[in-house]
Tab-separated table of N, CA, C and O in Angstrom:
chain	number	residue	atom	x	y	z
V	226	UNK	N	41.957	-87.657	-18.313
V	226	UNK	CA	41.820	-87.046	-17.013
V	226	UNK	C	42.293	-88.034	-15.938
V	226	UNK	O	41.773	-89.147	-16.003
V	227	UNK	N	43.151	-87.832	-15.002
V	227	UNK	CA	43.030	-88.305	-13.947
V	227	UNK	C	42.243	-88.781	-12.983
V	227	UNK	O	41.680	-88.000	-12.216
V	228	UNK	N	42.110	-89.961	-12.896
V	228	UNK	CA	41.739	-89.947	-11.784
V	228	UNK	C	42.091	-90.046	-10.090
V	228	UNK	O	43.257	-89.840	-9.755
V	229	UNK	N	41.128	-90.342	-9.104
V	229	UNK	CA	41.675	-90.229	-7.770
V	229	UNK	C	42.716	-91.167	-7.303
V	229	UNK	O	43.259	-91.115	-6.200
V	230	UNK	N	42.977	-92.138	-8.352
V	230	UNK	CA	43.750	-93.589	-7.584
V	230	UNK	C	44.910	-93.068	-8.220
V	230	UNK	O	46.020	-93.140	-7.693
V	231	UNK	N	44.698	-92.529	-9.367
V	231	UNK	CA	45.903	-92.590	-9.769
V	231	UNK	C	46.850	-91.196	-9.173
V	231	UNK	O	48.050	-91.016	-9.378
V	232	UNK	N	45.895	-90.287	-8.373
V	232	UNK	CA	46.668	-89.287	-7.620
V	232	UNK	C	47.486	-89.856	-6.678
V	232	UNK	O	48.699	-89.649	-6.658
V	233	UNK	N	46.882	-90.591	-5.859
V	233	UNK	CA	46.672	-91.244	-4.479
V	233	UNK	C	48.100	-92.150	-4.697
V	233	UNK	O	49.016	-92.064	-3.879
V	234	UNK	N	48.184	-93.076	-5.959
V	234	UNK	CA	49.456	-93.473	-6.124
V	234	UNK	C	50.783	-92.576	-6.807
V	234	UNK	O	51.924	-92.929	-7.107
V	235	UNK	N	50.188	-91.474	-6.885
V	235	UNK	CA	51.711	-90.390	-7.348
V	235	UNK	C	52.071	-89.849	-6.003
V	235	UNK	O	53.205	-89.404	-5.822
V	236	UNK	N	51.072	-89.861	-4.931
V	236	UNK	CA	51.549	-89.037	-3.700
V	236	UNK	C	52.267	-89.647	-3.340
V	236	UNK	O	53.263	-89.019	-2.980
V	237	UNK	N	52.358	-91.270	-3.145
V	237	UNK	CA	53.148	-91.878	-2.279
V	237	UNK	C	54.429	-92.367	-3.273
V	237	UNK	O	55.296	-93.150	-2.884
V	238	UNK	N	54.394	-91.783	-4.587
V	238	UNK	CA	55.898	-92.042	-5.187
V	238	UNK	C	56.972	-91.470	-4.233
V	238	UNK	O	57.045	-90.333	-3.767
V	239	UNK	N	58.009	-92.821	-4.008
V	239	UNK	CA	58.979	-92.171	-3.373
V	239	UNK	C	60.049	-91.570	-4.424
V	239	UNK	O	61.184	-91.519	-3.951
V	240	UNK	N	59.962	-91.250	-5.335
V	240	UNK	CA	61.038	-90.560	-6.777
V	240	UNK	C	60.130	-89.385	-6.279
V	240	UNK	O	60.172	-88.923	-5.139
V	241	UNK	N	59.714	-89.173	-6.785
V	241	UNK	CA	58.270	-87.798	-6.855
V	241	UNK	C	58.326	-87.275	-5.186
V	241	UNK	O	58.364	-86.048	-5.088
V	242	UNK	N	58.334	-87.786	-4.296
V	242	UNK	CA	58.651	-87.013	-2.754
V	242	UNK	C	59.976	-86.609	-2.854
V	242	UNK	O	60.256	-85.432	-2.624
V	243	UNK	N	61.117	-87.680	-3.267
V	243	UNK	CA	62.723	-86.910	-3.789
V	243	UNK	C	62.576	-85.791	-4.393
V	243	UNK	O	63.330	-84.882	-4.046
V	244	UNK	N	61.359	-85.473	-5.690
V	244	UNK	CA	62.009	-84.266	-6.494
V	244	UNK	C	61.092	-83.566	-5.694
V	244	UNK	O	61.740	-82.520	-5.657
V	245	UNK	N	60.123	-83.328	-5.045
V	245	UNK	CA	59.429	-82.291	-4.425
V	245	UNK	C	60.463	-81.670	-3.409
V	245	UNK	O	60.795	-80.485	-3.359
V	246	UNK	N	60.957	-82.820	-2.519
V	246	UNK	CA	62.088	-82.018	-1.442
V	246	UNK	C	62.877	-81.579	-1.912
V	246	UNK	O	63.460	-80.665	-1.328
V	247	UNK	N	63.355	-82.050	-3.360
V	247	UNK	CA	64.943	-81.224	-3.582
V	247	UNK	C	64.650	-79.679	-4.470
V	247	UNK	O	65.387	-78.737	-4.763
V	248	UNK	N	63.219	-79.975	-4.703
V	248	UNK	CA	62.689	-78.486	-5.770
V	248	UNK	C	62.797	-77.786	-4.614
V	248	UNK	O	63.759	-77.019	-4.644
V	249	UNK	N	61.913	-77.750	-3.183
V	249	UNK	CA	61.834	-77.286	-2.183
V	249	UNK	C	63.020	-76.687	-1.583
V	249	UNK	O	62.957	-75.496	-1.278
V	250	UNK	N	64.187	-77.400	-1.350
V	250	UNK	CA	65.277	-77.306	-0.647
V	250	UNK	C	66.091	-75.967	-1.701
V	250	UNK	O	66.568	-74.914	-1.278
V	251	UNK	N	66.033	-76.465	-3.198
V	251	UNK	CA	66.447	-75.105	-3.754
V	251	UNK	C	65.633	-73.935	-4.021
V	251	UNK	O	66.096	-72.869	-4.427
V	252	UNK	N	64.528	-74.138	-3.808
V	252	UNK	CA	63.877	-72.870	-3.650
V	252	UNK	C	63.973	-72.475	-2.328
V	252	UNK	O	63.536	-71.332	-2.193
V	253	UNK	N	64.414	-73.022	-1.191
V	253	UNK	CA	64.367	-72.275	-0.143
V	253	UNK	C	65.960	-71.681	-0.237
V	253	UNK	O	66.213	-70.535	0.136
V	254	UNK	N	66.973	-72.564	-0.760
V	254	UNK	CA	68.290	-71.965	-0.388
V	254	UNK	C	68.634	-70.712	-1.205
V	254	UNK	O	69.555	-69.921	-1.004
V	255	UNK	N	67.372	-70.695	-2.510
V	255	UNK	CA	67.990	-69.423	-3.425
V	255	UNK	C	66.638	-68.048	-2.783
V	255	UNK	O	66.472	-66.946	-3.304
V	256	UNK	N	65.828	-68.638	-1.491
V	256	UNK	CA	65.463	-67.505	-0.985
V	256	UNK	C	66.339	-66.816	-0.356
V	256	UNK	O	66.701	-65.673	-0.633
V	257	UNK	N	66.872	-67.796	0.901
V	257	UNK	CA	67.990	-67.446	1.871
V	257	UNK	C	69.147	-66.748	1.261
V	257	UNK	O	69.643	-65.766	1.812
V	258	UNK	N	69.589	-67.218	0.151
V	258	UNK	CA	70.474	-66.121	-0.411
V	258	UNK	C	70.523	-64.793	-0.723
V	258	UNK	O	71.476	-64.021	-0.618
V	259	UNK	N	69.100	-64.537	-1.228
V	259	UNK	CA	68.562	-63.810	-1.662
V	259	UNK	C	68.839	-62.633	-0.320
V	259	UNK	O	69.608	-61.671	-0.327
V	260	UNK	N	67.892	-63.119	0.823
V	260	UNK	CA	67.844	-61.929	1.789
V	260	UNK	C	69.425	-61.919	2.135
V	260	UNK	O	70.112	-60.909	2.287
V	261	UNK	N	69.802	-63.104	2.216
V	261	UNK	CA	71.440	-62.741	2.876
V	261	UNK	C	72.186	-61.698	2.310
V	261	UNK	O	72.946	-60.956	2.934
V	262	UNK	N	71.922	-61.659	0.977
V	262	UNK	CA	72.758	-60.631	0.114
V	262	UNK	C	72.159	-59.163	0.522
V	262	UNK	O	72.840	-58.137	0.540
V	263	UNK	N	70.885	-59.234	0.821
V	263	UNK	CA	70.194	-57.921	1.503
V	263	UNK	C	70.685	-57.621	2.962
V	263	UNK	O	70.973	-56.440	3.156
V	264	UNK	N	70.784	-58.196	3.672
V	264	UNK	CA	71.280	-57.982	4.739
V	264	UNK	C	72.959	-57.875	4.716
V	264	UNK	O	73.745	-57.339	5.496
V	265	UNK	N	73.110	-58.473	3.726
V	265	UNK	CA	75.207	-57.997	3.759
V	265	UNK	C	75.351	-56.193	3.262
V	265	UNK	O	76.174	-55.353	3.629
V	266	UNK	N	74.245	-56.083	2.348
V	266	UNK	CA	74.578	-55.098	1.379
V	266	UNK	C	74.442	-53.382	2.352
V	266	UNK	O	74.966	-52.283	2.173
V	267	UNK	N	73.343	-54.000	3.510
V	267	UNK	CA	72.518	-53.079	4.180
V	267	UNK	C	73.582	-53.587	5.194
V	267	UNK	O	72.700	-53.287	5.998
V	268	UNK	N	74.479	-54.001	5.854
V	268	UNK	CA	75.080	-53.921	7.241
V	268	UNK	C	76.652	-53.153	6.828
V	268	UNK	O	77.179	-52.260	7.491
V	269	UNK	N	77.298	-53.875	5.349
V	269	UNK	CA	78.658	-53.349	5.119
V	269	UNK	C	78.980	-51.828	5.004
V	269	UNK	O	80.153	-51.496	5.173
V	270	UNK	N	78.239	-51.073	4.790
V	270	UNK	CA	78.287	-49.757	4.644
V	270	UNK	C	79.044	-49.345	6.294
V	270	UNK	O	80.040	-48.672	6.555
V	271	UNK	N	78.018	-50.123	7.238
V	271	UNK	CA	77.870	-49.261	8.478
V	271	UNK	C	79.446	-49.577	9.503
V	271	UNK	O	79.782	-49.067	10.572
V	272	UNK	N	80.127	-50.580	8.670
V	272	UNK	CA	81.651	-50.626	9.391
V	272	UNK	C	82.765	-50.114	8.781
V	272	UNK	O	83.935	-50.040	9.155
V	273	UNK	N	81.908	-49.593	7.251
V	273	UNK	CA	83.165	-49.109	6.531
V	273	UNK	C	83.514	-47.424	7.164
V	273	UNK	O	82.577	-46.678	7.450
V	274	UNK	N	84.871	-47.018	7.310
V	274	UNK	CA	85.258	-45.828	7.925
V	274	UNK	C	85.578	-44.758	6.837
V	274	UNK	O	85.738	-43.570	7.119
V	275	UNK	N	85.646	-45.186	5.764
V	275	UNK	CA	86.238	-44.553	4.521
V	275	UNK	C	85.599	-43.324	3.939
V	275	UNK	O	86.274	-42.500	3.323
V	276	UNK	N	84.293	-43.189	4.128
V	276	UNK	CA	83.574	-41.670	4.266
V	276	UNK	C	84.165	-40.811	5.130
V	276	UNK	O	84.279	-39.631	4.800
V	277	UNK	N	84.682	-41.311	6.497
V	277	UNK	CA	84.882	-39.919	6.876
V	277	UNK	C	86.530	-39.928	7.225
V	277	UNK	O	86.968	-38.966	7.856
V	278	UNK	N	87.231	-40.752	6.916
V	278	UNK	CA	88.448	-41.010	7.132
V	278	UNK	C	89.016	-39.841	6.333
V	278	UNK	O	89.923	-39.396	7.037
V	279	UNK	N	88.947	-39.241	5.397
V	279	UNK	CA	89.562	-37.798	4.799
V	279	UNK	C	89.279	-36.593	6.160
V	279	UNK	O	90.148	-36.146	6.908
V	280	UNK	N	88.188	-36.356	6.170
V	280	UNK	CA	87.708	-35.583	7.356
V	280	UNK	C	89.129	-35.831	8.670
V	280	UNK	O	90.006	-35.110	9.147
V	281	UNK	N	88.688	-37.254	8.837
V	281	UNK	CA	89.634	-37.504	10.568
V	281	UNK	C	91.139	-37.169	10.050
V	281	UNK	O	91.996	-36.861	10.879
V	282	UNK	N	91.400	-37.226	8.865
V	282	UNK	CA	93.286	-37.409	8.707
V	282	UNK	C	93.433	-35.440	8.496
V	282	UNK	O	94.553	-34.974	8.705
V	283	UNK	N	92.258	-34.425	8.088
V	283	UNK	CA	92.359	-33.308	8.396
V	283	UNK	C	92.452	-33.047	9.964
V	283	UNK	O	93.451	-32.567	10.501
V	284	UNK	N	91.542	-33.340	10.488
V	284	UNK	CA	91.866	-33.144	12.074
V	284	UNK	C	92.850	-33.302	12.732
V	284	UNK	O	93.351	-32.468	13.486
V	285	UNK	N	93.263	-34.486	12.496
V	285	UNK	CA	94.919	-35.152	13.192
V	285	UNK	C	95.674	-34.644	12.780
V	285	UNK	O	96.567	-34.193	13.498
V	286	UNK	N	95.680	-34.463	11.336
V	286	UNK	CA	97.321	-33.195	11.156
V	286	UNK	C	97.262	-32.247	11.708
V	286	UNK	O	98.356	-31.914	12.163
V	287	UNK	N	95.720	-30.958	12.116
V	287	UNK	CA	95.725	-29.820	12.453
V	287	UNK	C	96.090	-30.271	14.020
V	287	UNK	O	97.086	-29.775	14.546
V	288	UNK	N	95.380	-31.086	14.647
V	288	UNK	CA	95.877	-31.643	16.208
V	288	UNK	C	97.399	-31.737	16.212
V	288	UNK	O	97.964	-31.103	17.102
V	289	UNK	N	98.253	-32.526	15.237
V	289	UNK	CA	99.422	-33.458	15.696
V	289	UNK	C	100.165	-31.710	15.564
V	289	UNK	O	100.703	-31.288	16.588
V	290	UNK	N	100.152	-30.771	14.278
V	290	UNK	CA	100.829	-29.598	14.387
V	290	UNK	C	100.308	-28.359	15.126
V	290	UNK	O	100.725	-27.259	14.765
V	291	UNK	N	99.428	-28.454	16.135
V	291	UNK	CA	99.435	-27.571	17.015
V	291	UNK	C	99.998	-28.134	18.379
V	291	UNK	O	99.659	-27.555	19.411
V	292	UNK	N	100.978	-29.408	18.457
V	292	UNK	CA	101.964	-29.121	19.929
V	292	UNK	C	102.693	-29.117	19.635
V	292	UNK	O	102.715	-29.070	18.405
V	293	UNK	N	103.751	-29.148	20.178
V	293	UNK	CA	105.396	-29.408	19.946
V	293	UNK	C	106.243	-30.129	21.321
V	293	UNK	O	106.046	-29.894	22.513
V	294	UNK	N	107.198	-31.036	20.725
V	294	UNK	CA	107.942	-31.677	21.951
V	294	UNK	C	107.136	-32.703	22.648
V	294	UNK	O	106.212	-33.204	22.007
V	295	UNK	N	107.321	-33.046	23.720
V	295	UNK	CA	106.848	-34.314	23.959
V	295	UNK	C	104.993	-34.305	23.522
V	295	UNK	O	104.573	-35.317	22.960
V	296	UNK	N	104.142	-33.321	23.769
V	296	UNK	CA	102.960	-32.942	23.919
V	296	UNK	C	102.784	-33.725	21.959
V	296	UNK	O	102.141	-34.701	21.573
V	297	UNK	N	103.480	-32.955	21.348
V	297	UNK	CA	103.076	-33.629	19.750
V	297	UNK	C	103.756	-35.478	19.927
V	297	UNK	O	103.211	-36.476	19.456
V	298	UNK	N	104.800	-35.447	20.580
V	298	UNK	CA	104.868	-37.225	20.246
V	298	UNK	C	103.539	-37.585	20.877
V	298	UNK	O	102.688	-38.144	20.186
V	299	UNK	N	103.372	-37.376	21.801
V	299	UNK	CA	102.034	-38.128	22.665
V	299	UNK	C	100.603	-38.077	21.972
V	299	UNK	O	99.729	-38.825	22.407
V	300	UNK	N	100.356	-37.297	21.002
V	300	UNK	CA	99.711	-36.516	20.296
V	300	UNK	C	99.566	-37.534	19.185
V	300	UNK	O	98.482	-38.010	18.847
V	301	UNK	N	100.959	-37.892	18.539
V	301	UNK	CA	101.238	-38.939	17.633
V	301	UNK	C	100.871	-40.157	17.937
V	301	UNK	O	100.329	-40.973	17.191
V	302	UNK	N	101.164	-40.277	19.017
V	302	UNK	CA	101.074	-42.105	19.359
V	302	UNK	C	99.259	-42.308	19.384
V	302	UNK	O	98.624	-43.272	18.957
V	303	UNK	N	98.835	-41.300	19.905
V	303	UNK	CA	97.026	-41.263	20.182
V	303	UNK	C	96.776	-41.301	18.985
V	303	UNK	O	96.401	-42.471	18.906
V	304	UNK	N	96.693	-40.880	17.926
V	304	UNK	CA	96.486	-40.751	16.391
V	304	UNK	C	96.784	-41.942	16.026
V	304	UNK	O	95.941	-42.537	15.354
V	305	UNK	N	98.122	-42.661	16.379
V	305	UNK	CA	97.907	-43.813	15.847
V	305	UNK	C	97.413	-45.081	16.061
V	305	UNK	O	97.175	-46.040	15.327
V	306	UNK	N	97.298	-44.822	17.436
V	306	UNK	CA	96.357	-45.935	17.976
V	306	UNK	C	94.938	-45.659	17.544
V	306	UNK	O	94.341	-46.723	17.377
V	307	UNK	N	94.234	-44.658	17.318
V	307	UNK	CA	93.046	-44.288	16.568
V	307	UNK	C	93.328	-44.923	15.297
V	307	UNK	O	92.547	-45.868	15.193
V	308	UNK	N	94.059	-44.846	14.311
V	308	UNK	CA	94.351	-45.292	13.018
V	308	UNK	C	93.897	-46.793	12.811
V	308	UNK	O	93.111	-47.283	12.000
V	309	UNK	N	94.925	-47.555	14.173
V	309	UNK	CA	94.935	-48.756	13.794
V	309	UNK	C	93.350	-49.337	14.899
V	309	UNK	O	93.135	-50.516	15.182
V	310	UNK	N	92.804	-48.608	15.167
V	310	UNK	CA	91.680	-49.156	16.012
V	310	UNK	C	90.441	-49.223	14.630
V	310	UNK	O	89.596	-50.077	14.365
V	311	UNK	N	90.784	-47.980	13.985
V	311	UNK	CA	89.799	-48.324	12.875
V	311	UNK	C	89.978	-49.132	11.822
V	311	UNK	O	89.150	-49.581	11.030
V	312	UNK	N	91.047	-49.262	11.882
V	312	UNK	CA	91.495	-50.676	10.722
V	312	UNK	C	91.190	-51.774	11.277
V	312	UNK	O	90.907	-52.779	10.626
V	313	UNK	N	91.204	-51.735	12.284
V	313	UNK	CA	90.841	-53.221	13.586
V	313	UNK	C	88.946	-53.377	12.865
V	313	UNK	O	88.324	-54.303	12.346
V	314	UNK	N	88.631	-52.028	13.189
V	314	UNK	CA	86.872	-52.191	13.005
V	314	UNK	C	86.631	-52.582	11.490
V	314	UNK	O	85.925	-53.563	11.255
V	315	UNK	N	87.331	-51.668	10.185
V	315	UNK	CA	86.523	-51.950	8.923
V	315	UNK	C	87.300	-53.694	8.803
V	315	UNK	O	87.175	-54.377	7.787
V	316	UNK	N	87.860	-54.033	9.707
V	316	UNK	CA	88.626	-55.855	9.182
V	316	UNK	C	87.176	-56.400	9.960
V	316	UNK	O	86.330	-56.916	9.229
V	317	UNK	N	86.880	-56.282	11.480
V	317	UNK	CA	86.025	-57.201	12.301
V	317	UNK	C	85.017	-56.930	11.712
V	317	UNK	O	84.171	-57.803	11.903
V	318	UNK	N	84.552	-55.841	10.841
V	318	UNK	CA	82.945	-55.135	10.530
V	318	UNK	C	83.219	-56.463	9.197
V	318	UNK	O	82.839	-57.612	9.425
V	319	UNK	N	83.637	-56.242	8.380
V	319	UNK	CA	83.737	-57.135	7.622
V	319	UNK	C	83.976	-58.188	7.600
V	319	UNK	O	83.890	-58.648	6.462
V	320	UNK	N	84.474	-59.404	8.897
V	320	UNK	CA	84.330	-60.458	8.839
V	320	UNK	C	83.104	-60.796	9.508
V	320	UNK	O	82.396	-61.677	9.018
V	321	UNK	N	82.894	-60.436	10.156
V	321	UNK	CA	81.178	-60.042	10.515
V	321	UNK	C	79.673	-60.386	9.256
V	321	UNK	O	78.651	-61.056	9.113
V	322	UNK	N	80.393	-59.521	8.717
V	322	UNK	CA	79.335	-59.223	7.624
V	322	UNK	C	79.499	-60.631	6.969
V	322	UNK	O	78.527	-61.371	6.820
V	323	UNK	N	80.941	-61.023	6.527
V	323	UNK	CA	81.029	-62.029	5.388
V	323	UNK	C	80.988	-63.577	5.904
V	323	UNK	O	81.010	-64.567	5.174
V	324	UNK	N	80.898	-63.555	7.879
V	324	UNK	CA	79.945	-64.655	8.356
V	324	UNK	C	78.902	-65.361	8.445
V	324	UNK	O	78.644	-66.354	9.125
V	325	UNK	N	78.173	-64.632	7.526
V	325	UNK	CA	76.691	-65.015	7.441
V	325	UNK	C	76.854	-65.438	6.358
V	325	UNK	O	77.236	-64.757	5.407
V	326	UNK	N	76.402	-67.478	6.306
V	326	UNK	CA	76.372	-68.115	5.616
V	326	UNK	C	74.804	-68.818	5.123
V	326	UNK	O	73.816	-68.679	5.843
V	327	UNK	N	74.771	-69.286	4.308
V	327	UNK	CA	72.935	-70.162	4.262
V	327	UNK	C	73.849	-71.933	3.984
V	327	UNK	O	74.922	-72.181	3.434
V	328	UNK	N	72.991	-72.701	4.540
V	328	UNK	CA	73.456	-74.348	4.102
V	328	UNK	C	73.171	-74.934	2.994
V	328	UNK	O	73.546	-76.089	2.792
């Protein structure tokens, strides 16, 4: 059995305070991972456009072929600046997401 002196001299091992902080330090970094991966898994959904992007490319064809002449180019160019605005979002939604680092 142990006794008290001989606790008293394991507390102040400085080897034994090394492995306590470094057990510590990886149990905290494989918590932080842990939620990080929860919080990536639960935010990436919400920048991806790809659910309803079938939907929007029905709309824009029925939009782009109901004008004609300048009214459909102008028609066109709006569509595509919509296109590339959402490609702008699922790129920033996702570097976003894949910014969140643990040390």
């Amino acid at each position: 059995m142990t006794t008290l002196d001989k606790l008293l001299e394991q507390k102040d091992d400085p080897m034994r305070k090394m492995l306590q902080r470094q057990m510590l330090k990886t149990g905290m970094t494989q918590a932080a991972n842990t939620k990080l991966q929860t919080v990536r898994s639960a935010l990436k959904p919400k920048f991806q456009m790809s659910a309803i992007q079938e939907e929007l490319n029905e709309v824009y064809t029925a939009l782009l072929y109901s004008f004609e002449g300048k009214a459909q180019k102008a028609m066109a160019e709006r569509i595509s600046e919509s296109a590339q605005q959402i490609v702008r979002t699922e790129a920033e939604g996702e570097a976003f997401v894949n910014s969140f680092r643990t040390r």
